[in-house]
XYZ file of C-alpha atoms in Angstrom:
389
model
C 27.359 -52.194 8.302
C 23.619 -51.536 7.866
C 24.120 -51.425 4.103
C 25.997 -54.720 4.194
C 23.215 -56.297 6.238
C 20.592 -55.017 3.815
C 22.454 -56.505 0.886
C 22.892 -59.786 2.699
C 19.182 -59.951 3.443
C 18.343 -59.035 -0.134
C 20.693 -61.664 -1.517
C 19.365 -64.334 0.840
C 15.851 -63.438 -0.241
C 16.787 -63.688 -3.890
C 18.529 -67.017 -3.301
C 15.542 -68.315 -1.393
C 13.301 -67.220 -4.236
C 15.551 -68.993 -6.697
C 15.400 -72.199 -4.642
C 11.632 -71.936 -4.391
C 11.474 -71.406 -8.128
C 13.579 -74.498 -8.637
C 11.243 -76.560 -6.472
C 8.201 -75.354 -8.324
C 9.549 -75.310 -11.844
C 8.631 -78.822 -12.881
C 5.842 -77.503 -15.067
C 7.881 -74.731 -16.665
C 10.404 -74.646 -19.488
C 14.125 -74.553 -18.829
C 14.383 -70.980 -20.150
C 12.793 -69.527 -16.982
C 15.209 -71.392 -14.739
C 18.245 -70.126 -16.666
C 17.000 -66.563 -16.374
C 16.527 -67.001 -12.592
C 20.023 -68.432 -12.235
C 21.475 -65.485 -14.137
C 19.593 -63.065 -11.936
C 20.873 -64.720 -8.785
C 24.408 -64.789 -10.173
C 24.320 -61.043 -10.893
C 23.226 -60.257 -7.338
C 25.735 -62.649 -5.812
C 28.469 -61.085 -7.929
C 27.836 -57.715 -6.267
C 28.162 -59.271 -2.831
C 31.310 -61.242 -3.684
C 33.022 -58.240 -5.232
C 32.237 -55.567 -2.667
C 32.131 -57.164 0.761
C 34.483 -58.784 3.202
C 35.153 -62.459 3.874
C 33.043 -62.124 7.013
C 30.081 -60.830 5.006
C 30.408 -63.681 2.536
C 30.754 -66.196 5.368
C 27.596 -64.835 7.009
C 25.740 -65.199 3.731
C 26.897 -68.775 3.209
C 26.055 -69.696 6.791
C 22.558 -68.304 6.333
C 21.917 -70.259 3.138
C 20.116 -73.535 3.770
C 21.874 -76.796 2.902
C 19.773 -79.437 1.212
C 19.710 -81.421 -2.020
C 18.364 -78.394 -3.888
C 20.925 -75.836 -2.659
C 24.152 -77.878 -2.685
C 24.726 -76.989 -6.341
C 24.412 -73.289 -5.446
C 27.036 -73.635 -2.712
C 29.346 -75.431 -5.139
C 28.778 -72.794 -7.813
C 29.759 -70.074 -5.356
C 32.917 -71.957 -4.406
C 33.857 -72.645 -8.014
C 33.250 -68.994 -8.868
C 35.876 -67.931 -6.331
C 38.382 -70.611 -7.372
C 38.142 -69.646 -11.044
C 38.724 -66.006 -10.090
C 41.853 -67.009 -8.173
C 40.273 -66.264 -4.792
C 41.107 -69.709 -3.480
C 40.848 -68.776 0.202
C 37.192 -67.898 -0.251
C 36.558 -71.099 -2.198
C 38.103 -73.097 0.642
C 35.885 -71.280 3.140
C 32.753 -72.148 1.125
C 33.585 -75.833 0.730
C 34.831 -76.302 4.288
C 31.642 -74.734 5.589
C 29.545 -76.998 3.404
C 31.317 -80.154 4.628
C 30.923 -79.051 8.226
C 27.152 -78.627 7.945
C 25.434 -81.689 9.496
C 22.459 -81.241 7.187
C 24.583 -81.905 4.079
C 23.068 -84.991 2.390
C 25.666 -87.806 2.627
C 25.590 -88.522 -1.110
C 26.997 -85.029 -1.790
C 29.925 -85.364 0.610
C 32.368 -86.955 -1.918
C 31.664 -84.253 -4.503
C 32.243 -81.453 -1.995
C 35.401 -83.183 -0.762
C 36.737 -83.340 -4.314
C 36.053 -79.625 -4.817
C 37.858 -78.821 -1.571
C 40.820 -80.923 -2.718
C 40.940 -78.864 -5.936
C 40.972 -75.708 -3.805
C 43.932 -77.020 -1.840
C 45.755 -77.896 -5.066
C 45.230 -74.347 -6.351
C 46.469 -72.938 -3.060
C 49.579 -75.124 -3.075
C 48.431 -76.989 0.050
C 49.475 -80.286 -1.479
C 49.552 -82.376 1.701
C 45.928 -81.490 2.458
C 44.897 -82.125 -1.132
C 46.681 -85.490 -1.138
C 44.921 -86.604 2.043
C 41.462 -85.773 0.656
C 42.140 -87.372 -2.732
C 43.421 -90.569 -1.116
C 40.274 -90.592 1.005
C 38.163 -90.522 -2.184
C 40.127 -93.175 -4.100
C 37.671 -95.927 -3.201
C 34.544 -93.933 -4.020
C 32.547 -95.470 -6.847
C 31.509 -92.169 -8.438
C 34.499 -89.900 -7.740
C 37.332 -92.410 -7.265
C 38.607 -92.149 -10.854
C 38.539 -88.347 -10.886
C 40.333 -88.284 -7.547
C 42.989 -90.693 -8.805
C 43.607 -88.512 -11.854
C 43.994 -85.428 -9.660
C 46.331 -87.389 -7.393
C 48.492 -88.390 -10.363
C 48.781 -84.738 -11.383
C 49.783 -83.845 -7.825
C 52.505 -86.521 -7.729
C 53.735 -85.444 -11.172
C 54.014 -81.881 -9.930
C 56.037 -83.087 -6.942
C 58.029 -85.542 -9.109
C 56.993 -88.408 -6.837
C 57.089 -90.841 -9.732
C 56.760 -94.038 -7.724
C 53.549 -92.814 -6.080
C 52.245 -91.569 -9.425
C 52.903 -94.984 -10.982
C 51.099 -96.791 -8.142
C 47.976 -94.668 -8.598
C 48.111 -94.904 -12.399
C 48.210 -98.703 -12.207
C 44.910 -98.686 -10.327
C 43.372 -96.930 -13.342
C 44.689 -99.496 -15.832
C 42.730 -102.357 -14.304
C 39.384 -103.552 -15.591
C 37.612 -101.138 -17.931
C 40.638 -98.863 -18.318
C 40.982 -95.772 -20.475
C 43.664 -96.551 -23.113
C 45.096 -93.066 -22.582
C 46.029 -94.060 -19.028
C 48.493 -96.643 -20.353
C 50.384 -93.840 -22.113
C 50.420 -91.839 -18.874
C 51.760 -94.866 -17.001
C 54.384 -95.485 -19.706
C 55.753 -91.942 -19.430
C 55.704 -91.992 -15.637
C 57.714 -95.216 -15.847
C 60.155 -93.434 -18.187
C 60.657 -90.819 -15.478
C 61.590 -93.637 -13.118
C 63.996 -94.954 -15.753
C 65.614 -91.517 -15.998
C 66.075 -91.476 -12.224
C 67.717 -94.907 -12.431
C 70.076 -93.591 -15.118
C 71.099 -90.694 -12.877
C 72.105 -93.297 -10.291
C 73.971 -95.231 -13.016
C 71.574 -98.142 -12.466
C 71.639 -99.311 -16.081
C 69.887 -102.601 -15.421
C 67.075 -100.820 -13.573
C 66.758 -98.194 -16.315
C 66.608 -100.893 -18.990
C 63.972 -102.858 -17.073
C 61.817 -99.784 -16.546
C 62.144 -98.678 -20.195
C 61.001 -102.082 -21.419
C 58.171 -101.974 -18.886
C 57.125 -98.601 -20.334
C 57.016 -100.161 -23.809
C 54.841 -102.961 -22.441
C 52.350 -100.321 -21.314
C 52.537 -98.387 -24.589
C 54.365 -99.740 -27.637
C 54.395 -96.262 -29.175
C 56.297 -94.684 -26.261
C 59.032 -92.759 -28.083
C 60.812 -91.711 -24.931
C 61.356 -95.316 -23.802
C 62.936 -96.122 -27.171
C 65.305 -93.164 -26.907
C 66.287 -94.144 -23.362
C 67.133 -97.653 -24.593
C 69.225 -96.056 -27.341
C 71.221 -94.139 -24.719
C 71.741 -97.326 -22.728
C 73.091 -99.127 -25.802
C 75.504 -96.259 -26.428
C 76.764 -96.486 -22.827
C 77.328 -100.207 -23.375
C 79.312 -99.496 -26.540
C 76.721 -101.207 -28.774
C 76.736 -98.427 -31.354
C 75.244 -100.341 -34.297
C 72.359 -101.581 -32.126
C 71.860 -98.050 -30.797
C 71.627 -96.777 -34.381
C 68.963 -99.352 -35.237
C 67.122 -98.581 -31.991
C 66.776 -94.901 -32.906
C 65.105 -95.758 -36.213
C 62.242 -97.501 -34.364
C 60.921 -94.044 -33.500
C 59.667 -93.649 -37.075
C 57.417 -96.695 -36.628
C 56.163 -95.448 -33.275
C 55.432 -91.799 -34.080
C 57.006 -90.198 -37.193
C 56.369 -86.707 -35.773
C 59.264 -87.364 -33.404
C 61.495 -88.479 -36.277
C 63.641 -85.304 -36.038
C 64.504 -86.232 -32.438
C 65.690 -89.653 -33.565
C 67.647 -88.226 -36.519
C 69.499 -85.694 -34.355
C 70.589 -88.435 -31.964
C 71.464 -90.792 -34.805
C 73.695 -88.234 -36.561
C 75.451 -87.369 -33.303
C 76.107 -91.072 -32.757
C 77.465 -91.581 -36.292
C 79.707 -88.522 -36.047
C 81.266 -89.846 -32.857
C 81.341 -93.601 -33.420
C 80.298 -94.459 -36.964
C 80.237 -93.411 -40.572
C 77.667 -90.864 -41.711
C 78.273 -91.779 -45.352
C 76.982 -95.343 -44.903
C 73.555 -94.097 -43.754
C 72.557 -92.862 -47.227
C 70.206 -95.716 -48.183
C 68.457 -95.801 -44.803
C 68.006 -92.039 -44.682
C 66.737 -91.841 -48.254
C 64.136 -94.532 -47.574
C 63.014 -92.776 -44.396
C 62.866 -89.395 -46.135
C 60.642 -90.793 -48.880
C 58.189 -92.044 -46.254
C 58.498 -89.304 -43.608
C 59.880 -86.116 -45.204
C 61.194 -83.485 -42.792
C 63.899 -80.831 -42.791
C 66.003 -82.709 -40.236
C 65.917 -85.877 -42.312
C 66.743 -83.948 -45.494
C 69.762 -82.264 -43.926
C 70.983 -85.603 -42.565
C 70.544 -87.184 -46.002
C 72.385 -84.288 -47.686
C 75.299 -84.690 -45.275
C 75.439 -88.433 -45.949
C 75.398 -87.867 -49.730
C 78.123 -85.239 -49.407
C 80.320 -87.713 -47.517
C 79.732 -90.588 -49.936
C 79.223 -88.907 -53.338
C 80.683 -85.420 -53.009
C 79.461 -81.889 -52.509
C 78.017 -81.312 -56.029
C 75.686 -84.300 -55.607
C 74.613 -83.010 -52.195
C 73.911 -79.534 -53.611
C 71.821 -80.976 -56.440
C 69.811 -83.103 -54.013
C 69.189 -80.216 -51.617
C 68.217 -77.782 -54.384
C 65.804 -80.324 -55.872
C 64.115 -81.085 -52.546
C 63.819 -77.410 -51.571
C 61.805 -76.842 -54.734
C 59.299 -79.384 -53.395
C 59.494 -78.724 -49.620
C 60.978 -75.267 -48.984
C 62.442 -74.561 -45.547
C 64.577 -71.825 -44.029
C 67.029 -74.323 -42.513
C 67.373 -76.064 -45.857
C 68.013 -72.757 -47.623
C 70.690 -71.769 -45.103
C 72.431 -75.106 -45.606
C 72.285 -74.668 -49.399
C 73.827 -71.190 -49.161
C 76.547 -72.596 -46.908
C 77.628 -75.608 -48.955
C 77.217 -73.810 -52.296
C 79.584 -71.111 -50.992
C 82.079 -73.749 -49.947
C 81.859 -75.400 -53.376
C 82.672 -72.123 -55.105
C 85.537 -71.538 -52.722
C 84.082 -68.296 -51.415
C 81.103 -66.737 -49.701
C 79.475 -63.730 -51.385
C 78.112 -60.691 -49.604
C 74.636 -61.712 -50.718
C 75.151 -65.212 -49.322
C 76.311 -63.851 -45.974
C 73.295 -61.518 -45.871
C 70.849 -64.350 -46.593
C 72.537 -66.476 -43.938
C 72.414 -63.700 -41.343
C 68.761 -62.898 -41.972
C 67.847 -66.584 -41.968
C 69.502 -67.174 -38.630
C 67.792 -64.105 -37.176
C 64.446 -65.494 -38.332
C 65.090 -68.811 -36.607
C 66.889 -67.737 -33.445
C 63.802 -66.919 -31.366
C 61.295 -69.103 -33.177
C 59.688 -71.895 -31.139
C 60.784 -75.344 -32.242
C 58.113 -77.344 -30.412
C 54.372 -76.854 -29.926
C 51.760 -78.715 -27.908
C 49.090 -80.150 -30.197
C 46.637 -80.067 -27.298
C 46.896 -76.536 -25.859
C 49.254 -74.633 -28.183
C 52.109 -74.139 -25.689
C 55.340 -73.540 -27.607
C 59.041 -73.274 -26.864
C 62.542 -74.210 -27.946
C 62.880 -77.194 -25.638
C 61.198 -80.589 -25.858
C 58.970 -81.320 -22.860
C 57.586 -84.840 -22.659
C 54.990 -83.481 -20.210
C 53.442 -80.240 -21.446
C 54.094 -77.516 -18.817
C 50.753 -75.921 -19.654
C 48.085 -78.613 -20.085
C 49.989 -81.399 -18.253
C 49.472 -83.942 -21.057
C 52.137 -86.448 -22.044
C 53.746 -86.601 -25.506
C 51.712 -83.703 -26.905
C 54.672 -81.292 -27.318
C 56.053 -82.104 -30.755
C 58.384 -80.626 -33.375
C 56.671 -77.853 -35.346
C 56.088 -78.477 -39.045
C 56.419 -75.793 -41.720
C 58.802 -73.612 -43.706
C 60.478 -72.200 -40.593
C 60.661 -75.573 -38.834
C 60.392 -79.186 -39.985
């Protein structure tokens, strides 16, 4: 215990020296201050790593609270949160808020940091209460609202998320917030669909498009609604709007379009539309759809010629596998070499990610409209390249 006390006294002395240096550093360069901060951080690190919560609490209690030391308290709390020691971060920030000498102008910032601690700890009710408390704050209201939206998204409370998002689309709004609101509204539309509330789902999908005309998901939901209504030709035209909104999601539209035509239409009649789209937005999915349409309308030899020609320009594993397959059918047999190429090709693709987030790099075989990693909307997209699109 004596050793702990000695270290506490030493650390307090160092911290006090750092604060004094800060107060008297107006005539010095910034390099000296950075060196002092590093020195303090090294000594604090020893304390944080080797001693109990009680020792840390004693240190924090002994550290003065004023406009010059608040940043040090916050740094200590953030240090613990980043290390995953959220309980200690909560202790630091709770202590700071409880200190009567805390300058009032710092209270919202400390409250926001405590709310982040609660979020990390999974104490969502406590986090929600603090973030709602900060919503009206001029300096931290927007940040609090954004954190609150993330909380409601995590809990799938889409109505609450939409209400908060709308507050951020008023006045001098960030255009990105309209996309967030559009996708939250799509989640509400999906919930309406689960309840077979088609009118509600349609209304919400159109509302999403009012917020963001490029919202691909809203367009695909409207396509599903048209299919349920039996309006298959309109549903087909609806899917093609995706290429005007965001061509990167073209493969999603093509997959749904081909499924629709197989079940309710005529794949062969799509040839002209698909060829025009492929010329503007080439992808493996579009090529394979076009090849199938040509095969239906003009025969297998024409489809093989088209596929072979396009693979010379834009090679892809999926395209090669399809060529091996239909060429084998045309010859009336499948060779050992063809079966080997097909087997190896499928093994290459079976565990390959199909989608990747353009923001954080998260990848997987399932499309997520909200990235599970960075929590951004519409950033997980079909991968481009020889082994993908």
